[in-house]
Tab-separated table of C-alpha atoms in Angstrom:
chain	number	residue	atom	x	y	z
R	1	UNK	CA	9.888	21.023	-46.110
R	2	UNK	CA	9.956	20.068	-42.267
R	3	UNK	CA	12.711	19.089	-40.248
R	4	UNK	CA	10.745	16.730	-38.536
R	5	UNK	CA	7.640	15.167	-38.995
R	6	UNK	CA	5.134	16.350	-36.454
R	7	UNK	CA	2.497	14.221	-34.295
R	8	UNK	CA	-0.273	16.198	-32.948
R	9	UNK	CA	-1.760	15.465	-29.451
R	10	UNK	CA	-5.319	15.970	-29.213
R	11	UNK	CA	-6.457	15.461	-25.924
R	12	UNK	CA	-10.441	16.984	-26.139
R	13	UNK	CA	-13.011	14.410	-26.241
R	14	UNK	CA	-14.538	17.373	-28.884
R	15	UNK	CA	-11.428	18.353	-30.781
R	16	UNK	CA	-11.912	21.974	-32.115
R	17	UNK	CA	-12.391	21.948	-36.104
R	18	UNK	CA	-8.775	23.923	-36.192
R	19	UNK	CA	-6.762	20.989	-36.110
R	20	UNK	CA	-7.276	20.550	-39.459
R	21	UNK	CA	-5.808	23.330	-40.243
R	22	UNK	CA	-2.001	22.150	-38.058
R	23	UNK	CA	-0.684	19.824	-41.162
R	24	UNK	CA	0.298	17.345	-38.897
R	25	UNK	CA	1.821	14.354	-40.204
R	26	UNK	CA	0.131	11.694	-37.751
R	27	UNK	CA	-2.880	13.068	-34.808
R	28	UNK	CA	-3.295	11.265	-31.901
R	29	UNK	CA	-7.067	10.876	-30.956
R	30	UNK	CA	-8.139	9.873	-27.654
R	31	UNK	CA	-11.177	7.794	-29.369
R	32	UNK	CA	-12.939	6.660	-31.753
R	33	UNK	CA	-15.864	9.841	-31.157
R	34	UNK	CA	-12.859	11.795	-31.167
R	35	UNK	CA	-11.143	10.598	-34.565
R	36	UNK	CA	-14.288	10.634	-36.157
R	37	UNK	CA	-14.356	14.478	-35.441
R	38	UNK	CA	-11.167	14.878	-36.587
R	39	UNK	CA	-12.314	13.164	-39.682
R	40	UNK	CA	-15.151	15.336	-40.693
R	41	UNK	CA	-13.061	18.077	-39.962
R	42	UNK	CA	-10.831	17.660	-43.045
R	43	UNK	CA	-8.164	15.649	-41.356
R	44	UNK	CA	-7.261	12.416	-43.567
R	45	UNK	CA	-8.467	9.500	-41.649
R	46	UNK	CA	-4.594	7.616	-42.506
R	47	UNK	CA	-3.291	10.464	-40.019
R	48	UNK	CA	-5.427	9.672	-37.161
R	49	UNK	CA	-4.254	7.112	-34.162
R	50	UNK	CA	-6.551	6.132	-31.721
R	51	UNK	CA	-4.327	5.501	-28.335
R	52	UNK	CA	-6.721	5.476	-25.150
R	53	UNK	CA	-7.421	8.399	-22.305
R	54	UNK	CA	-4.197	10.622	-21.885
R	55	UNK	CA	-3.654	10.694	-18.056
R	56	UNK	CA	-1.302	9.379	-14.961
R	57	UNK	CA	0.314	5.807	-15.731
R	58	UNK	CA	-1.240	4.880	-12.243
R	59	UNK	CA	-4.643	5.479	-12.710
R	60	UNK	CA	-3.600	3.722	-16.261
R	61	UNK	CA	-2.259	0.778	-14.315
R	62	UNK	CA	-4.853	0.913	-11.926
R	63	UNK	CA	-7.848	0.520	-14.529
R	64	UNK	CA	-5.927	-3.206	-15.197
R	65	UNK	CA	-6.574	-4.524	-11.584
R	66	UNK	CA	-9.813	-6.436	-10.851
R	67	UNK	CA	-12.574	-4.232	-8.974
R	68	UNK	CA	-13.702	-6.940	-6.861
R	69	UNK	CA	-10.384	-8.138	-5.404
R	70	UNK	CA	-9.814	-4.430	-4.060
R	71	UNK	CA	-13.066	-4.209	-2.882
R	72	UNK	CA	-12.325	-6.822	-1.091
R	73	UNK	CA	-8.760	-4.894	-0.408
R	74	UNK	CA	-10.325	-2.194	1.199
R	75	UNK	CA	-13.159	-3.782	2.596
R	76	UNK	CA	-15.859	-1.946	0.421
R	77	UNK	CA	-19.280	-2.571	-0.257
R	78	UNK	CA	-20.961	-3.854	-3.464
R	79	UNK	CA	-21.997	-0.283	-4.194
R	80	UNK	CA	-19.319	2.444	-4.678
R	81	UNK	CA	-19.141	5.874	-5.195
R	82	UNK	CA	-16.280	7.828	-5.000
R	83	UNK	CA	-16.655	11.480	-4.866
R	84	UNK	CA	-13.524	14.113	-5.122
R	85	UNK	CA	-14.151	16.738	-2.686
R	86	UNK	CA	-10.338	18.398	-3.301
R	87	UNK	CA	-10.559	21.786	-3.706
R	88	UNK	CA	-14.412	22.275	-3.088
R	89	UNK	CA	-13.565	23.647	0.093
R	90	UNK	CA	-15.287	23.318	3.352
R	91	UNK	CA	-18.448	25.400	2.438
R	92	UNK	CA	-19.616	23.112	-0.601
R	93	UNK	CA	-18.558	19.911	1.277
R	94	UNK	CA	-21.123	20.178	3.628
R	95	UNK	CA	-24.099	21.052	0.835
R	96	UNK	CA	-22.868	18.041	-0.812
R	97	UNK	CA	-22.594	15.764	1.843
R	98	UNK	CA	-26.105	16.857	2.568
R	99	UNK	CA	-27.570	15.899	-0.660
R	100	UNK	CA	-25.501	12.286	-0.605
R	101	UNK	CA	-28.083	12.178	2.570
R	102	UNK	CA	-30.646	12.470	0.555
R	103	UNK	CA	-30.470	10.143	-1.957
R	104	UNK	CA	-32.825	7.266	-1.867
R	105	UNK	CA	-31.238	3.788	-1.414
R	106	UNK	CA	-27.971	5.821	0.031
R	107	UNK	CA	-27.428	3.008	3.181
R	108	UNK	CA	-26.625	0.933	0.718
R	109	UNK	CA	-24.008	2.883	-1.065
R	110	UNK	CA	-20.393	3.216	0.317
R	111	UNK	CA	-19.036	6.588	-0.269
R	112	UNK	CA	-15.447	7.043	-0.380
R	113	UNK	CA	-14.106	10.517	-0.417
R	114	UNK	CA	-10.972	11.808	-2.148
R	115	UNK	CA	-9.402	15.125	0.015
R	116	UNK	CA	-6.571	15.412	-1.911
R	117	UNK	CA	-4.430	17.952	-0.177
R	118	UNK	CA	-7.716	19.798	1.234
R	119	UNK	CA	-7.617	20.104	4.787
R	120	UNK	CA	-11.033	21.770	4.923
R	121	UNK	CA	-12.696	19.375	3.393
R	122	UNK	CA	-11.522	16.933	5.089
R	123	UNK	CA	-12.547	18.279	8.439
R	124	UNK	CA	-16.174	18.932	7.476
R	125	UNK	CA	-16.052	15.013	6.308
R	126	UNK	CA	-15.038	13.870	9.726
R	127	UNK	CA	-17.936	15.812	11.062
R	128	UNK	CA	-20.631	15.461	8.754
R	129	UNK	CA	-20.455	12.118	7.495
R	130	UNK	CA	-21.280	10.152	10.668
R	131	UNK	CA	-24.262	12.910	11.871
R	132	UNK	CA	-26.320	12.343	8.154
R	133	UNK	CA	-25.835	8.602	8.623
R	134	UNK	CA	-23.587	8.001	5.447
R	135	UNK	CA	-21.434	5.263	5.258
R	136	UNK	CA	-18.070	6.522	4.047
R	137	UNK	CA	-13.948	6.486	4.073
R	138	UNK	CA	-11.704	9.555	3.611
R	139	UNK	CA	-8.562	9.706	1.973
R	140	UNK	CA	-5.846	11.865	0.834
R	141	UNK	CA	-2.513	12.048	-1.212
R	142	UNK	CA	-1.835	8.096	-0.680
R	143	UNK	CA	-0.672	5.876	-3.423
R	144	UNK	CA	-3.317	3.833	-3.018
R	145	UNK	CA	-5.686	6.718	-4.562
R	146	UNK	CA	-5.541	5.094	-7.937
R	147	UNK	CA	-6.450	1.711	-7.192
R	148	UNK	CA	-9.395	3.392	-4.662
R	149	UNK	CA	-10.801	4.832	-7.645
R	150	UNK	CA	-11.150	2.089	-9.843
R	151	UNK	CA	-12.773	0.380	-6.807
R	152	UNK	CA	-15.920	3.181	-7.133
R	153	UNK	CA	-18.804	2.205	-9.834
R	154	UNK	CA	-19.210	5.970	-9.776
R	155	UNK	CA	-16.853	8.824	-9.329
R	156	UNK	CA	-18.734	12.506	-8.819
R	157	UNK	CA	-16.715	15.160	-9.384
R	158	UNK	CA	-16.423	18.427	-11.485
R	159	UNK	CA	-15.373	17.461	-15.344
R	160	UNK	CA	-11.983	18.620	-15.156
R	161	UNK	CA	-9.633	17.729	-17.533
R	162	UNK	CA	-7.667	15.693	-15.846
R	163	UNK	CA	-10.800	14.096	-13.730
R	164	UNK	CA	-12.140	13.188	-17.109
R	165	UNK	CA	-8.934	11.104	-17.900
R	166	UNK	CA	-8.905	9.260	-14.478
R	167	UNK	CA	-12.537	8.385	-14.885
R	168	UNK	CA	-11.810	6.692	-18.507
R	169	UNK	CA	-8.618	5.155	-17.641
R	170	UNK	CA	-10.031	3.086	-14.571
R	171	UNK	CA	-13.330	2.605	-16.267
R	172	UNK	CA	-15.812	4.124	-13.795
R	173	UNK	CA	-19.085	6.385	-14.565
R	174	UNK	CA	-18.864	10.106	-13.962
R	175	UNK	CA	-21.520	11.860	-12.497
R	176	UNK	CA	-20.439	15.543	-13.749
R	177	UNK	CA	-20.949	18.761	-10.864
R	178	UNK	CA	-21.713	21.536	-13.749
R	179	UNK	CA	-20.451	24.930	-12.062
R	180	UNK	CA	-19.082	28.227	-13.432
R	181	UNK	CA	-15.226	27.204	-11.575
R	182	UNK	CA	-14.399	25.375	-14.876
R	183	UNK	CA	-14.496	25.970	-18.139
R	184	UNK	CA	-16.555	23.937	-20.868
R	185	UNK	CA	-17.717	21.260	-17.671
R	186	UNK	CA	-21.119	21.836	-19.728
R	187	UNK	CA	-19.704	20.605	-23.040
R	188	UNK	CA	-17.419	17.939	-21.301
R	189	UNK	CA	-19.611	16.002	-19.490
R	190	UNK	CA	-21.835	16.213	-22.792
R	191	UNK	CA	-19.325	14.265	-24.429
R	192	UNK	CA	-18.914	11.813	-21.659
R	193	UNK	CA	-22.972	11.267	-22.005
R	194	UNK	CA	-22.104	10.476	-25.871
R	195	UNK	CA	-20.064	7.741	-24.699
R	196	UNK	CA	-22.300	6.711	-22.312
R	197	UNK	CA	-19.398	7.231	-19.673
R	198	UNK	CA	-21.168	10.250	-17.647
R	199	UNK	CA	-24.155	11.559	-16.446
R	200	UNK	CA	-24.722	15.807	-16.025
R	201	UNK	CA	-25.596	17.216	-12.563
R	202	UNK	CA	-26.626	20.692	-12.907
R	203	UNK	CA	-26.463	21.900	-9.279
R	204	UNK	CA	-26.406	19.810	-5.870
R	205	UNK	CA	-29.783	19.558	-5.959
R	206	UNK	CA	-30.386	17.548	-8.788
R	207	UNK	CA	-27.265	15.405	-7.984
R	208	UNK	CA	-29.557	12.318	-6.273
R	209	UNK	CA	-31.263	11.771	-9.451
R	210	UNK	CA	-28.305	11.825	-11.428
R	211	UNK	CA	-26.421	9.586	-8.795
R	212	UNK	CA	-29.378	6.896	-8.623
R	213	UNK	CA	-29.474	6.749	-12.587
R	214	UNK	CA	-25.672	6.352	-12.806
R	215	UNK	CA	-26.234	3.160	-10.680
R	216	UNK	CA	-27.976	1.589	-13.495
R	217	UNK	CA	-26.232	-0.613	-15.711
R	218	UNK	CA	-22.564	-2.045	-15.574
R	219	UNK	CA	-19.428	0.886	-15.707
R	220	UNK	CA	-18.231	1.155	-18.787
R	221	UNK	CA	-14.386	-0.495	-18.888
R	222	UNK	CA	-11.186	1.341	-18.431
R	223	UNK	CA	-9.391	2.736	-21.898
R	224	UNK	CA	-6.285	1.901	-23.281
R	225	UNK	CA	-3.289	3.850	-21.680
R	226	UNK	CA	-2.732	6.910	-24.494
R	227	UNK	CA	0.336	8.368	-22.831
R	228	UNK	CA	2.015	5.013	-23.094
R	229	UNK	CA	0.839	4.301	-26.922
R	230	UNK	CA	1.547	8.311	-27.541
R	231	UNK	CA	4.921	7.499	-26.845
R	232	UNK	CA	5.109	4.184	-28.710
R	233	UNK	CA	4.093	6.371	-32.097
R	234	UNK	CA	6.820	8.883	-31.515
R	235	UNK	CA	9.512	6.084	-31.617
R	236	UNK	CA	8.077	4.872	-34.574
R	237	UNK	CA	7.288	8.286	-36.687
R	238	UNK	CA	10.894	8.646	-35.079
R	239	UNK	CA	12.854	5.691	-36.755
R	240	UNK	CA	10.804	5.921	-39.810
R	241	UNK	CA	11.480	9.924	-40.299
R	242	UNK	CA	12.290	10.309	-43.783
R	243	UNK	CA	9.520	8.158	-45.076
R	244	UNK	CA	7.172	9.901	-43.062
R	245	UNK	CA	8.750	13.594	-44.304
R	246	UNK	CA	8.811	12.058	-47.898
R	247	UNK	CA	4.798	10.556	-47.300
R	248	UNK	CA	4.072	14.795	-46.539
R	249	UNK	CA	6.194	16.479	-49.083
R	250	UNK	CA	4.413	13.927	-51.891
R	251	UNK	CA	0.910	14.583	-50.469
R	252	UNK	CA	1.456	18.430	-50.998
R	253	UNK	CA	3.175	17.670	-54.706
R	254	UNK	CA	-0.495	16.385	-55.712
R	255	UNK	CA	-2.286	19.418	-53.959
R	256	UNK	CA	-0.646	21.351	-55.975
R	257	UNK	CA	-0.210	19.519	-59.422
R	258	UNK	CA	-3.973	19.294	-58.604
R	259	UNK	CA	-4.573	23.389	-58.234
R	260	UNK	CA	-2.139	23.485	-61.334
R	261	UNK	CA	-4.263	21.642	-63.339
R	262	UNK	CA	-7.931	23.305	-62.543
R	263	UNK	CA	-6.172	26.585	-62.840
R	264	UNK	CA	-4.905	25.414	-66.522
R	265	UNK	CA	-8.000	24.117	-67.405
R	266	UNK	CA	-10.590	26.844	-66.456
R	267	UNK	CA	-7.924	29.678	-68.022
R	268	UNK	CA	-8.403	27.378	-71.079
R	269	UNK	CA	-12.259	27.365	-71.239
R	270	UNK	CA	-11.937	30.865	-70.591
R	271	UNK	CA	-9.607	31.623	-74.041
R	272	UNK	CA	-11.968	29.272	-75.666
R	273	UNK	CA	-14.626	31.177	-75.260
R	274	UNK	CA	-12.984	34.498	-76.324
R	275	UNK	CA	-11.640	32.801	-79.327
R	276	UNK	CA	-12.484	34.105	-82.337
R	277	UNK	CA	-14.956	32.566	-85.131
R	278	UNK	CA	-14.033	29.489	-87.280
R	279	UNK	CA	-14.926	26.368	-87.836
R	280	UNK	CA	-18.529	25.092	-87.230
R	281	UNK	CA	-19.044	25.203	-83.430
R	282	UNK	CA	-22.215	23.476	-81.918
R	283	UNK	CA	-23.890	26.159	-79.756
R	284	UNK	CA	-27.019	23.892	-78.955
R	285	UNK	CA	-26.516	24.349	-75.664
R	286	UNK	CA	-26.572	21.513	-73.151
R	287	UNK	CA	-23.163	21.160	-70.248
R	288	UNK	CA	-20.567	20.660	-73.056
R	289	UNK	CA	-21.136	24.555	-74.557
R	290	UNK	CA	-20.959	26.153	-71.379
R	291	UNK	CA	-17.517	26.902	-69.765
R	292	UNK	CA	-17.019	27.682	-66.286
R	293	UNK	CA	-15.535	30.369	-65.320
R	294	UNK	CA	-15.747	30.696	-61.690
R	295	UNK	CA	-12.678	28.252	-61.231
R	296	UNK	CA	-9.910	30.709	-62.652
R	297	UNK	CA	-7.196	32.374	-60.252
R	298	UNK	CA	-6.593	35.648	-60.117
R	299	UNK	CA	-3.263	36.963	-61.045
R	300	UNK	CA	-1.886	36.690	-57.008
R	301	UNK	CA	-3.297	33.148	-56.805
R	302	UNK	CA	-1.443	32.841	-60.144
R	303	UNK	CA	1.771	34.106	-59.089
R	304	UNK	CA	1.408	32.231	-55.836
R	305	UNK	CA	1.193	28.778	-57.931
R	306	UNK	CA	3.851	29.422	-60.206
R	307	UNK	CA	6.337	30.450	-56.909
R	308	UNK	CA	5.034	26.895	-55.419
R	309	UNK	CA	5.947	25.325	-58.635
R	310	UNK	CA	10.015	26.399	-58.799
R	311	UNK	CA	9.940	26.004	-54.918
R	312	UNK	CA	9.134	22.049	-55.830
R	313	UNK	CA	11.284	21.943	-58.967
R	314	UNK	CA	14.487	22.965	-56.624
R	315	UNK	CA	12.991	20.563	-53.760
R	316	UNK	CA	13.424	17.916	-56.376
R	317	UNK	CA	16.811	19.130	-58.083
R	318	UNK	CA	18.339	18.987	-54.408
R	319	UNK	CA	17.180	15.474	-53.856
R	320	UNK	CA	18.000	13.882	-57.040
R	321	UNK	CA	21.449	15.875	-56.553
């Protein structure tokens, strides 16, 4: 048996059908979309937690503050839209810049732009923003970057992985740049639209219609802090160890007492029908006369069970010892 009982993390808003196949003793699901997939692929649904977006305890902290009292902070508009520029580099800041231009209704909207540590960016900001008439603030690495973004109705920005988890854990609306640069952004933001959390822009130029839809309706509200409940579970699997270990090792005693017994009773139905003539047999037909056959092992599946068998007979021995 295990050492240790074993939590698995899934972090996908679309976990892949494999992690059924881990044996984990508890999963950790980001939410309920994602348990439910977990579920239908052949996890039990006892094993699955539901603990909130897995991201940065500040974002996490910041999704708690009120959005109108920072507004008010950072003396923002009643329309917000954050958009993370980091790493775009100066090139696609300016296209995108351009098409914030564009949008109809965009005087309105305060823009406020996340650098990061790109100095390119940032430079084609300072230029650009005031000559298209956009109203807009720049930052960078700051502490204040979590608590800016849960100021922002709507945060545009590629559907990284870690993007994804900011957006959820200060409750905003993603409006998702589709490109090539990462992988699955397709099938991510798809999964945000499922939750009503996102909206898919397929290239800059359809970015203004997916920006003035995004506007409509309230954000959704921030998730629970996973990291923080992730770690909660692990101290309690951890205290409760053996029961959890024992839990395991008794759910795979019935798998195979289970197999035992289909294997035992299609090899019977099997003899029975090989069985020579005797006593007045009813061969009317009907589901009672026919046996099924298709159920018996072969001799490796066989020899497989019966090495399963004295495997779980000296499990046993050793505990009761």
């Amino acid at each position: 048996g295990a050492a240790a009982p074993v939590i698995g993390v899934v972090g996908e808003l679309e976990p892949a059908a494999a992690w059924a196949q881990t044996d984990c003793d508890r999963f950790i699901a980001v939410d309920e979309l994602a348990a439910v997939a977990l579920a239908d692929a052949g996890v039990e649904g006892e094993r699955i937690l539901v603990v909130g977006a897995l991201g940065e305890r500040a974002f996490a902290e910041a999704g708690a503050q009120d959005r109108t009292a920072l507004r008010q902070r950072f003396k923002l508009g009643a329309k917000v839209a954050l958009v993370e520029v980091g790493g775009l580099g100066a090139e696609h800041t300016g296209q995108l810049a351009l098409q914030l231009s564009l949008l109809d209704g965009g005087d309105k909207i305060q823009f406020l732009f996340d650098a990061s540590g790109d100095s390119d960016a940032a430079a084609v900001l300072r230029r650009q923003v005031p000559a298209l008439g956009l109203k807009g603030k720049l930052f960078g690495n700051t502490p204040d970057a979590p608590l800016l973004w849960r100021a922002a109705d709507i945060i545009v920005a590629r559907p990284k992985p870690e993007t994804v988890a900011r957006v959820m854990l200060v409750g905003g609306k993603l409006v998702a740049l589709i490109d090539d640069t990462i992988v699955n952004s397709a099938k991510a933001a798809a999964a945000l639209e499922a939750r009503k959390r996102g909206i898919a822009a397929k290239g800059l130029l359809l970015l203004s219609s997916a920006l003035d839809a995004a506007f409509h309706g309230a954000p959704p509200g921030p998730t629970a802090d996973g990291s923080d409940n992730t770690a909660d579970i692990v101290a309690a699997v951890a205290a409760d160890k053996r029961g959890v270990i024992d839990e395991r090792r008794a759910a795979a005693h019935a798998a195979t007492r289970d197999r035992l017994h289909a294997a035992k009773t299609a090899t019977q139905a099997a003899a029975a029908s090989q069985a020579m003539p005797g006593d007045l047999e009813d061969l009317g037909g009907g589901e009672d006369s026919v046996f099924d056959t298709s159920a018996i092992p072969d001799a490796a599946e066989l020899a497989r069970l019966r090495g399963e068998v004295e495997q779980r007979k000296a499990e046993m021995t050793r505990s009761m010892m």
